[in-house]
Short mmCIF file of C-alpha atoms in Angstrom, two decimals:
data_model
loop_
_atom_site.label_atom_id
_atom_site.label_comp_id
_atom_site.label_asym_id
_atom_site.label_seq_id
_atom_site.Cartn_x
_atom_site.Cartn_y
_atom_site.Cartn_z
CA MET A 13 -24.79 -46.77 -29.74
CA PRO A 14 -21.53 -46.48 -29.96
CA GLY A 15 -21.18 -42.45 -28.09
CA ASN A 16 -22.52 -43.89 -25.09
CA GLU A 17 -19.92 -46.87 -24.95
CA LEU A 18 -18.18 -46.72 -21.52
CA THR A 19 -14.16 -47.22 -21.99
CA GLN A 20 -10.40 -47.33 -19.53
CA ASN A 21 -7.76 -46.29 -20.94
CA GLN A 22 -4.49 -44.88 -19.12
CA GLU A 23 -1.59 -43.00 -19.33
CA LEU A 24 1.29 -41.48 -17.66
CA ARG A 25 1.71 -37.65 -16.78
CA GLN A 26 3.63 -35.46 -14.56
CA GLU A 27 1.83 -33.23 -12.24
CA LEU A 28 3.39 -30.46 -10.41
CA SER A 29 1.65 -30.68 -6.34
CA LEU A 30 3.10 -28.27 -3.50
CA SER A 31 2.30 -30.38 0.31
CA HIS A 32 1.06 -28.34 2.91
CA ARG A 33 4.68 -26.94 4.34
CA GLN A 34 5.26 -25.78 0.64
CA LEU A 35 1.90 -23.70 0.66
CA GLN A 36 2.10 -22.22 4.15
CA ALA A 37 5.67 -20.99 2.88
CA LEU A 38 4.17 -19.39 -0.01
CA GLU A 39 0.95 -18.17 1.26
CA LEU A 40 3.38 -16.48 4.87
CA LEU A 41 6.08 -15.43 1.65
CA GLN A 42 3.90 -12.89 0.33
CA THR A 43 1.37 -11.43 3.32
CA PRO A 44 2.12 -8.45 4.05
CA VAL A 45 3.61 -7.03 7.97
CA TRP A 46 0.22 -5.96 9.10
CA GLU A 47 -1.79 -9.07 7.79
CA LEU A 48 1.00 -11.23 8.58
CA GLN A 49 1.11 -9.92 12.36
CA GLU A 50 -3.05 -10.96 12.72
CA LYS A 51 -2.09 -14.68 11.78
CA LEU A 52 0.50 -14.54 13.58
CA GLN A 53 -1.67 -14.07 16.50
CA GLU A 54 -4.39 -16.55 15.38
CA MET A 55 -1.25 -19.32 14.98
CA ILE A 56 -0.02 -19.45 18.18
CA ALA A 57 -3.56 -18.77 20.06
CA ALA A 58 -4.40 -21.78 18.99
CA ASN A 59 -1.05 -23.33 19.62
CA PRO A 60 -0.85 -24.19 22.77
CA VAL A 61 3.64 -24.86 22.31
CA LEU A 62 4.06 -21.73 20.16
CA GLU A 63 4.95 -19.03 22.59
CA VAL A 64 6.31 -16.03 21.81
CA GLU A 65 9.34 -13.35 23.45
CA THR A 66 8.64 -11.65 27.06
CA ILE A 67 9.43 -8.48 28.24
CA PRO A 68 12.04 -8.40 30.89
CA GLY A 69 10.22 -8.47 34.39
CA GLU A 70 7.37 -9.87 33.59
CA GLU A 71 7.71 -13.70 33.79
CA THR A 72 4.26 -15.70 33.03
CA VAL A 73 4.34 -18.29 36.09
CA PRO A 74 3.63 -21.97 34.93
CA PRO A 75 0.53 -22.76 35.06
CA GLU A 76 -0.65 -25.87 38.34
CA GLU A 77 -0.19 -28.77 35.64
CA PHE A 78 3.51 -27.90 34.74
CA VAL A 79 4.34 -27.75 38.80
CA GLY A 80 5.82 -31.57 39.13
CA ASP A 81 7.58 -33.14 42.10
CA GLU A 82 11.58 -32.87 42.62
CA GLU A 83 12.06 -36.06 40.65
CA PRO A 84 13.56 -36.27 36.85
CA ARG A 85 10.85 -37.12 34.71
CA GLY A 86 11.73 -38.56 30.46
CA TYR A 87 13.37 -42.05 31.66
CA ASP A 88 11.74 -45.32 30.94
CA GLU A 89 11.11 -48.29 33.46
CA ASP A 90 14.97 -49.22 32.50
CA GLY A 91 15.89 -45.84 32.35
CA GLU A 92 16.46 -45.27 28.53
CA ALA A 93 16.04 -41.22 27.53
CA LEU A 94 12.79 -40.34 26.36
CA TYR A 95 14.14 -37.63 24.14
CA GLY A 96 14.19 -38.16 20.74
CA GLU A 97 11.79 -37.05 19.17
CA ALA A 98 11.00 -33.44 21.53
CA ALA A 99 15.36 -33.21 20.76
CA GLU A 100 14.92 -32.85 17.49
CA TRP A 101 12.07 -30.62 17.19
CA ALA A 102 14.46 -28.19 20.06
CA SER A 103 17.22 -28.91 17.03
CA GLU A 104 15.35 -27.75 14.35
CA SER A 105 13.62 -25.15 16.24
CA PRO A 106 13.86 -22.11 17.94
CA VAL A 107 12.91 -23.37 21.77
CA LEU A 108 14.22 -19.93 23.78
CA THR A 109 14.67 -20.10 27.35
CA ARG A 110 13.68 -17.24 29.05
CA ASP A 111 17.43 -15.42 29.84
CA ASP A 112 17.46 -15.43 26.00
CA ARG A 113 14.30 -14.03 25.98
CA ASP A 114 15.10 -10.36 25.43
CA LEU A 115 12.84 -8.73 22.73
CA GLU A 116 9.90 -6.35 24.24
CA PHE A 117 7.62 -8.74 21.70
CA THR A 118 4.51 -9.68 23.53
CA PRO A 119 0.73 -9.98 22.79
CA ARG A 120 0.09 -7.11 25.36
CA TYR A 121 2.72 -5.03 23.50
CA ASP A 122 1.25 -5.38 19.91
CA GLN A 123 -2.36 -4.93 20.66
CA GLU A 124 -1.26 -1.83 22.69
CA LYS A 125 0.22 -0.33 19.86
CA ARG A 126 -2.48 -1.00 17.72
CA ASP A 127 -5.52 0.54 19.85
CA TYR A 128 -2.47 3.51 19.79
CA LEU A 129 -2.27 3.75 15.93
CA LEU A 130 -6.79 3.38 16.38
CA ASN A 131 -6.86 5.94 18.76
CA SER A 132 -5.22 7.87 17.29
CA LEU A 133 -7.29 8.58 13.94
CA THR A 134 -10.00 11.23 13.97
CA THR A 135 -12.92 10.35 12.35
CA ALA A 136 -14.21 13.65 9.96
CA PRO A 137 -18.12 13.05 9.45
CA THR A 138 -18.56 12.64 6.06
CA LEU A 139 -20.34 14.53 2.96
CA HIS A 140 -23.49 12.98 3.51
CA GLN A 141 -23.39 13.57 6.96
CA GLN A 142 -22.12 16.67 7.08
CA LEU A 143 -25.58 18.23 4.38
CA SER A 144 -28.16 16.16 6.55
CA GLY A 145 -26.58 18.13 9.66
CA GLU A 146 -27.08 21.34 8.46
CA LEU A 147 -30.46 19.79 6.71
CA ALA A 148 -31.71 19.03 10.04
CA LEU A 149 -31.14 22.75 10.79
CA GLN A 150 -33.44 24.13 8.48
CA GLU A 151 -37.46 24.91 8.72
CA LEU A 152 -39.20 23.18 6.05
CA SER A 153 -42.51 21.14 6.25
CA PRO A 154 -41.64 17.66 5.79
CA ARG A 155 -42.36 17.03 2.62
CA GLN A 156 -39.44 19.55 1.98
CA ARG A 157 -37.18 17.97 3.95
CA GLU A 158 -37.75 14.44 2.38
CA LEU A 159 -36.83 16.09 -0.62
CA ALA A 160 -33.53 17.94 0.23
CA GLY A 161 -32.87 14.56 1.71
CA LEU A 162 -33.33 12.37 -1.73
CA VAL A 163 -31.19 14.69 -3.39
CA ILE A 164 -28.34 14.67 -0.72
CA ASP A 165 -28.29 10.83 -0.61
CA SER A 166 -28.18 11.20 -4.28
CA LEU A 167 -24.96 12.87 -3.94
CA GLY A 168 -21.26 11.58 -4.92
CA ASP A 169 -18.21 11.70 -2.90
CA ASP A 170 -17.39 14.27 -5.86
CA GLY A 171 -20.30 16.78 -4.48
CA TYR A 172 -22.05 16.15 -8.07
CA LEU A 173 -25.79 15.78 -8.66
CA HIS A 174 -25.27 12.45 -10.42
CA THR A 175 -29.10 11.54 -11.20
CA ALA A 176 -31.01 13.49 -13.27
CA PRO A 177 -33.52 15.79 -11.25
CA ALA A 178 -36.70 13.92 -13.66
CA ASP A 179 -35.21 10.57 -12.43
CA LEU A 180 -35.80 12.61 -8.69
CA ALA A 181 -38.73 13.10 -9.59
CA MET A 182 -40.44 9.78 -11.10
CA ALA A 183 -39.19 8.46 -8.11
CA ALA A 184 -40.60 10.09 -5.05
CA GLY A 185 -44.12 10.68 -6.74
CA ALA A 186 -43.27 15.24 -6.90
CA GLU A 187 -43.35 17.56 -9.19
CA MET A 188 -40.33 19.09 -10.77
CA SER A 189 -40.78 22.54 -9.06
CA GLU A 190 -40.14 20.62 -6.47
CA ILE A 191 -37.38 18.80 -7.32
CA GLU A 192 -35.93 21.97 -8.62
CA ALA A 193 -36.39 23.62 -5.27
CA ALA A 194 -34.68 20.84 -3.24
CA VAL A 195 -31.89 20.79 -5.27
CA GLU A 196 -31.04 24.53 -5.03
CA LEU A 197 -31.63 24.08 -1.73
CA VAL A 198 -28.82 21.79 -1.05
CA GLN A 199 -26.26 24.20 -3.27
CA SER A 200 -27.18 26.44 -0.49
CA PHE A 201 -25.21 24.13 2.15
CA ASP A 202 -21.72 24.13 2.94
CA PRO A 203 -19.42 23.13 0.28
CA PRO A 204 -19.40 25.64 -2.12
CA GLY A 205 -20.41 24.47 -4.89
CA VAL A 206 -21.86 20.71 -3.40
CA GLY A 207 -24.88 19.87 -5.65
CA ALA A 208 -24.05 21.48 -9.35
CA ARG A 209 -25.17 18.72 -11.68
CA SER A 210 -21.62 19.81 -14.27
CA LEU A 211 -18.01 21.96 -13.51
CA ALA A 212 -20.05 24.83 -14.75
CA GLU A 213 -22.45 24.74 -12.97
CA CYS A 214 -20.11 23.83 -9.52
CA LEU A 215 -17.77 27.11 -9.84
CA ALA A 216 -20.51 28.80 -11.51
CA LEU A 217 -22.70 28.44 -7.44
CA GLN A 218 -19.07 29.28 -6.28
CA LEU A 219 -18.49 32.67 -7.69
CA ARG A 220 -22.00 33.64 -6.90
CA ARG A 221 -20.60 32.32 -3.19
CA ARG A 222 -17.83 34.33 -3.53
CA GLY A 223 -20.29 38.03 -4.54
CA GLU A 224 -18.31 37.86 -8.50
CA THR A 225 -20.19 40.09 -10.03
CA ASP A 226 -17.59 39.89 -13.17
CA PRO A 227 -19.76 38.81 -15.98
CA ARG A 228 -16.20 38.34 -17.71
CA LEU A 229 -16.28 34.96 -15.14
CA TYR A 230 -19.59 33.57 -15.71
CA GLU A 231 -18.89 33.75 -19.66
CA LEU A 232 -15.64 31.66 -18.95
CA VAL A 233 -16.81 28.48 -17.11
CA GLU A 234 -20.12 28.78 -18.79
CA HIS A 235 -19.44 28.52 -22.27
CA HIS A 236 -15.57 28.47 -22.24
CA LEU A 237 -14.65 26.33 -20.18
CA GLU A 238 -12.70 23.87 -23.06
CA GLU A 239 -10.82 26.44 -24.85
CA VAL A 240 -9.42 26.99 -21.56
CA ALA A 241 -8.86 22.94 -21.53
CA GLN A 242 -6.41 23.17 -24.55
CA ASN A 243 -4.68 26.17 -23.51
CA ARG A 244 -6.45 27.77 -26.48
CA LEU A 245 -6.10 31.74 -24.73
CA PRO A 246 -5.21 34.14 -27.36
CA ARG A 247 -8.07 33.02 -29.95
CA LEU A 248 -10.32 32.78 -26.27
CA ALA A 249 -8.92 36.64 -25.64
CA ARG A 250 -10.27 37.53 -29.25
CA GLU A 251 -13.56 36.31 -28.35
CA LEU A 252 -14.41 38.31 -24.96
CA GLY A 253 -12.10 40.90 -26.74
CA VAL A 254 -10.38 41.04 -23.26
CA SER A 255 -6.04 41.61 -22.98
CA LEU A 256 -3.80 38.26 -22.39
CA THR A 257 -3.04 39.96 -19.17
CA GLU A 258 -6.42 40.31 -18.02
CA LEU A 259 -6.97 36.94 -19.03
CA ASP A 260 -4.61 35.29 -17.40
CA ALA A 261 -6.27 37.58 -14.13
CA LEU A 262 -9.61 36.40 -15.18
CA LEU A 263 -8.03 32.12 -15.12
CA ARG A 264 -6.28 32.59 -11.45
CA ARG A 265 -9.74 33.78 -10.07
CA ILE A 266 -11.33 30.21 -11.73
CA ARG A 267 -7.86 28.18 -11.03
CA SER A 268 -8.75 29.66 -7.47
CA LEU A 269 -12.04 27.58 -7.03
CA ASN A 270 -12.59 24.12 -6.32
CA PRO A 271 -13.68 21.80 -8.98
CA ALA A 272 -14.89 18.49 -6.75
CA PRO A 273 -16.52 19.97 -3.07
CA GLY A 274 -16.76 17.14 -2.18
CA GLY A 275 -13.46 15.54 -2.13
CA ALA A 276 -12.58 16.77 1.63
CA LEU A 277 -15.03 14.86 3.29
CA ALA A 278 -15.09 11.42 1.02
CA PRO A 279 -14.51 8.24 3.11
CA VAL A 280 -10.87 7.30 2.84
CA THR A 281 -9.24 4.23 3.77
CA ALA A 282 -6.61 4.22 6.75
CA SER A 283 -3.79 2.14 6.02
CA TYR A 284 -0.56 2.01 7.67
CA ILE A 285 3.18 0.90 6.52
CA GLN A 286 5.52 -0.89 8.56
CA PRO A 287 8.92 -1.43 6.61
CA GLU A 288 10.22 -4.86 7.79
CA LEU A 289 13.87 -4.30 7.06
CA GLU A 290 16.13 -0.98 7.67
CA ILE A 291 19.05 -0.27 4.73
CA THR A 292 21.94 1.94 7.17
CA ALA A 293 25.44 3.02 6.50
CA ALA A 294 27.60 1.21 7.34
CA PRO A 295 31.16 2.83 8.74
CA ASP A 296 33.39 1.88 5.53
CA GLY A 297 30.66 3.30 3.38
CA SER A 298 28.97 0.68 2.65
CA PHE A 299 25.39 -0.49 3.03
CA VAL A 300 23.99 -2.98 5.62
CA VAL A 301 20.60 -4.74 6.12
CA GLU A 302 19.31 -4.62 9.53
CA GLU A 303 15.70 -6.30 10.66
CA ASP A 304 13.56 -4.50 13.00
CA GLU A 305 12.54 -7.30 15.84
CA ARG A 306 9.70 -5.56 16.96
CA ALA A 307 7.89 -5.52 13.00
CA ILE A 308 7.48 -9.00 13.53
CA PRO A 309 6.41 -11.59 16.38
CA ARG A 310 9.57 -13.99 16.53
CA PRO A 311 7.22 -17.37 18.10
CA HIS A 312 9.39 -20.40 19.93
CA LEU A 313 8.50 -23.82 20.89
CA SER A 314 7.71 -23.64 24.66
CA GLU A 315 10.11 -25.56 26.78
CA ARG A 316 7.08 -26.46 29.61
CA TYR A 317 5.43 -28.69 26.76
CA LEU A 318 8.67 -30.33 25.18
CA GLU A 319 9.33 -31.17 28.77
CA LEU A 320 5.88 -32.42 29.25
CA PHE A 321 6.32 -34.40 25.87
CA GLU A 322 9.59 -36.03 27.63
CA ARG A 323 7.47 -37.23 31.09
CA ASN A 324 6.54 -41.22 30.39
CA ASP A 325 3.09 -40.95 31.80
CA LEU A 326 1.30 -39.62 28.65
CA SER A 327 -1.45 -41.13 27.57
CA ALA A 328 -0.81 -42.59 23.52
CA GLU A 329 -4.37 -39.62 23.24
CA GLU A 330 -1.72 -37.14 24.91
CA ARG A 331 1.20 -37.36 22.87
CA SER A 332 -0.32 -37.84 20.02
CA TYR A 333 -2.75 -34.36 20.33
CA LEU A 334 1.37 -33.09 21.35
CA ARG A 335 3.51 -34.65 18.38
CA GLU A 336 0.29 -32.88 16.00
CA LYS A 337 0.65 -29.55 16.89
CA LEU A 338 4.18 -29.93 17.78
CA ASN A 339 4.67 -30.59 13.97
CA ALA A 340 2.47 -27.26 13.09
CA ALA A 341 4.61 -25.31 15.15
CA ARG A 342 7.87 -26.64 12.80
CA GLU A 343 6.46 -25.83 10.19
CA LEU A 344 5.52 -22.37 10.86
CA LEU A 345 8.75 -21.72 12.11
CA ARG A 346 10.64 -22.76 9.31
CA ALA A 347 8.20 -20.77 6.37
CA LEU A 348 9.40 -17.98 9.14
CA GLU A 349 12.47 -18.35 8.62
CA GLN A 350 12.44 -19.09 4.80
CA ARG A 351 10.29 -16.07 4.72
CA ARG A 352 13.25 -13.77 6.86
CA THR A 353 15.47 -15.55 5.23
CA THR A 354 14.57 -14.19 1.70
CA LEU A 355 13.42 -10.71 2.53
CA ARG A 356 16.56 -9.75 3.78
CA ARG A 357 18.86 -11.58 0.74
CA ILE A 358 16.74 -9.64 -1.32
CA ALA A 359 17.28 -6.61 0.60
CA GLY A 360 20.96 -7.45 0.95
CA VAL A 361 20.95 -7.45 -3.36
CA ILE A 362 19.39 -3.90 -3.02
CA ALA A 363 22.30 -2.59 -0.94
CA ARG A 364 24.90 -3.56 -2.92
CA THR A 365 23.67 -2.23 -6.26
CA GLN A 366 21.58 0.80 -4.97
CA GLY A 367 24.28 2.83 -3.27
CA ASP A 368 24.62 5.38 -4.89
CA PHE A 369 20.75 6.29 -4.72
CA PHE A 370 21.17 6.29 -0.83
CA ARG A 371 23.71 8.48 -1.77
CA ARG A 372 22.20 10.20 -4.09
CA GLY A 373 18.71 10.06 -4.63
CA VAL A 374 16.57 9.17 -7.78
CA GLU A 375 19.42 9.88 -9.92
CA GLY A 376 21.75 7.66 -9.13
CA LEU A 377 18.76 4.92 -8.37
CA HIS A 378 20.04 2.22 -11.37
CA PRO A 379 18.31 -0.14 -12.98
CA LEU A 380 18.07 -3.54 -11.63
CA THR A 381 15.05 -6.46 -12.84
CA MET A 382 13.38 -9.10 -10.83
CA ARG A 383 15.57 -11.74 -12.98
CA GLN A 384 18.68 -10.13 -11.95
CA VAL A 385 17.79 -10.57 -8.15
CA ALA A 386 16.29 -13.76 -8.91
CA ASP A 387 20.05 -15.38 -10.13
CA GLU A 388 21.68 -13.82 -7.40
CA VAL A 389 19.16 -14.78 -4.06
CA GLY A 390 18.58 -18.68 -5.93
CA VAL A 391 15.37 -18.59 -6.61
CA HIS A 392 12.74 -18.08 -8.62
CA GLU A 393 11.55 -14.68 -10.53
CA THR A 394 7.99 -15.31 -8.85
CA THR A 395 9.08 -15.76 -5.74
CA VAL A 396 10.70 -12.80 -5.80
CA SER A 397 7.37 -10.97 -7.12
CA ARG A 398 5.26 -12.29 -4.02
CA ALA A 399 7.97 -11.69 -1.49
CA ILE A 400 8.50 -7.61 -2.31
CA ALA A 401 4.48 -7.44 -2.81
CA GLY A 402 3.18 -4.99 -0.38
CA LYS A 403 6.45 -4.77 1.84
CA TYR A 404 8.73 -1.55 2.58
CA LEU A 405 11.97 -1.16 3.49
CA ARG A 406 13.31 1.93 5.62
CA THR A 407 16.17 3.80 3.86
CA PRO A 408 19.13 6.55 3.54
CA GLN A 409 16.28 7.82 0.88
CA GLY A 410 12.96 7.77 3.85
CA VAL A 411 10.86 4.83 3.49
CA LEU A 412 9.90 3.09 0.00
CA GLU A 413 8.45 0.12 -1.14
CA PHE A 414 10.85 -2.47 -1.97
CA ARG A 415 9.00 -1.96 -5.53
CA PHE A 416 10.36 1.27 -6.54
CA PHE A 417 14.18 -0.48 -6.57
CA PHE A 418 12.51 -2.66 -9.82
CA SER A 419 12.93 -0.80 -13.45
CA PRO A 420 14.42 -1.56 -16.55
CA GLY A 421 17.58 1.26 -17.33
CA TYR A 422 19.87 2.54 -20.23
CA GLU A 423 23.28 2.28 -20.68
CA THR A 424 24.91 6.13 -21.41
CA GLU A 425 27.92 6.34 -23.90
CA GLY A 426 30.04 6.20 -21.22
CA GLY A 427 28.73 2.57 -20.38
CA GLU A 428 27.14 3.29 -16.93
CA SER A 429 23.74 2.04 -16.19
CA VAL A 430 20.36 4.21 -15.59
CA SER A 431 17.21 3.96 -13.98
CA ASN A 432 14.36 3.96 -16.28
CA ARG A 433 13.37 6.35 -13.05
CA ALA A 434 16.20 7.82 -13.03
CA VAL A 435 15.19 9.17 -17.00
CA MET A 436 11.79 10.08 -15.91
CA GLU A 437 13.39 12.43 -12.75
CA ARG A 438 14.93 14.17 -15.60
CA ILE A 439 13.09 14.48 -18.20
CA ARG A 440 11.12 16.17 -15.05
CA ALA A 441 13.61 18.34 -14.74
CA LEU A 442 14.30 19.61 -17.75
CA ILE A 443 10.82 20.37 -17.65
CA ALA A 444 10.49 22.26 -14.99
CA GLU A 445 13.58 24.53 -16.16
CA GLU A 446 11.96 25.05 -20.35
CA ASP A 447 10.88 28.75 -20.76
CA PRO A 448 6.90 28.22 -20.35
CA ARG A 449 6.79 30.38 -23.76
CA ARG A 450 8.23 28.32 -25.05
CA PRO A 451 8.16 25.08 -23.62
CA LEU A 452 10.84 21.84 -24.50
CA SER A 453 9.24 19.26 -26.98
CA ASP A 454 8.73 15.97 -26.54
CA GLU A 455 11.14 15.90 -29.47
CA LYS A 456 13.64 18.13 -28.20
CA LEU A 457 13.85 16.16 -24.72
CA SER A 458 14.90 13.40 -26.51
CA GLN A 459 18.02 15.70 -28.05
CA LEU A 460 18.66 16.85 -24.71
CA LEU A 461 19.15 13.58 -23.01
CA LYS A 462 21.02 11.86 -25.74
CA GLU A 463 23.65 15.21 -25.48
CA GLU A 464 23.60 14.13 -21.96
CA GLY A 465 24.83 10.29 -23.30
CA LEU A 466 20.85 8.96 -23.05
CA LYS A 467 19.28 7.07 -26.57
CA VAL A 468 16.05 7.73 -24.86
CA ALA A 469 13.14 7.93 -27.93
CA ARG A 470 10.36 10.03 -28.36
CA ARG A 471 7.86 8.05 -28.41
CA THR A 472 9.69 6.59 -24.98
CA VAL A 473 9.77 10.44 -23.79
CA ALA A 474 6.22 11.26 -24.73
CA LYS A 475 5.54 7.79 -22.19
CA TYR A 476 6.98 8.56 -19.52
CA ARG A 477 5.83 12.21 -18.73
CA GLU A 478 2.60 11.34 -19.25
CA ALA A 479 2.25 8.60 -16.61
CA MET A 480 3.93 12.14 -15.03
CA ALA A 481 1.32 13.43 -15.65
CA ILE A 482 2.51 16.07 -16.82
CA PRO A 483 1.30 18.17 -20.10
CA ALA A 484 2.12 18.16 -23.79
CA THR A 485 3.58 21.07 -24.63
CA PRO A 486 0.77 22.81 -26.51
CA LEU A 487 -1.13 22.82 -22.80
CA ARG A 488 2.51 23.77 -21.06
CA ARG A 489 2.75 26.97 -22.92
CA SER A 490 2.13 30.65 -21.53
CA PHE A 491 0.82 33.59 -23.21
CA THR A 492 1.85 36.47 -19.89
CA ASP A 493 5.29 37.23 -18.93
#
């Protein structure tokens, strides 16, 4: 049949493929410093021709197999030197002598630092652990303990019971009255408000635990939270028959409650930030980039293995093994150097363009895009994006992520470029200075910025305000002095 025939066709097409060396360089470039330290330790452990700098005064005794006689090595029977490949590796890759090893980084030092950081962490009990501990102190029947444990296991990290009691009763084969009793028991535990099924119930539980007796507080949390959220306070005051001043006093007491009682005990993943580079002020007022020598191990080729490779008594198998390891080491060192150079050049662009920020703060931040940096550094824009991912700088304004410095901006009427971060901070400052009884609208904020030489549309002001989690004008209005 015509549809089942096999045919052969020739076509010419271009495909872009990356070599192993390019893939390794790309992987190391986008790897954050903590992850890179672990990867390098694994690579160094797997490749005997790689070494790292030793702490001065702690030299390693060479293994016995490298202690030979006093006769010169590295020559063939005719007296010709065998330094060819080894010399090439030595010239293209860093080979440090013992006198050059003045950096205080070793795997042991790194492990001691890591152990110190990990041992400094304190492990707080989780919400479920704390509640289970309280449950263990109660005098209950086995059935009551089982049902209360089921309720505890059904709580979310915020402390709320998100599973309907009817579903719990069905799962446990229990009566609704038994489940309700178990829920009530858990709600008597700490933190106050735990085990609630809604925000209103959570706040009411906390009010009762405080011993509040004012019925207006319970009326507010049980029936008027939506009106409070919408800032419809004048109408709410009329419904409750109180003045705005009295209503404000009641709301202050409610706002002191915790809407997420389990939040303080929610599991937290510890994360560490270690800057790889530092931007410091030079005596002439400019800013320069300095490297943290301890941030990343600086491996180098082992002198002993290079000398071993030069020997003429190696078997073909031994020489092939050493050549493979030396080639792998050379590719790794090249990739590390490329990573270091790329990050340093990107940081150099930041140091040259963001001097006003380092002196004055966010208001001095200038617009900077990845395309601009890519053009200056001489790489592709995606390379810049990969290089700065998860990387940090120590600056006169604190430790900041590389990405902090990349943002579009505006040009003032005076021709000065201003980052959109600086515009956002100016919006925040204007709102902080506004009259709470007459908060500024987005349109008014746009007009004020225009008076300062910044043409920012009302919709853009609204977008920036929302990005900073600042409520809209009606929700910022205060009805009391």
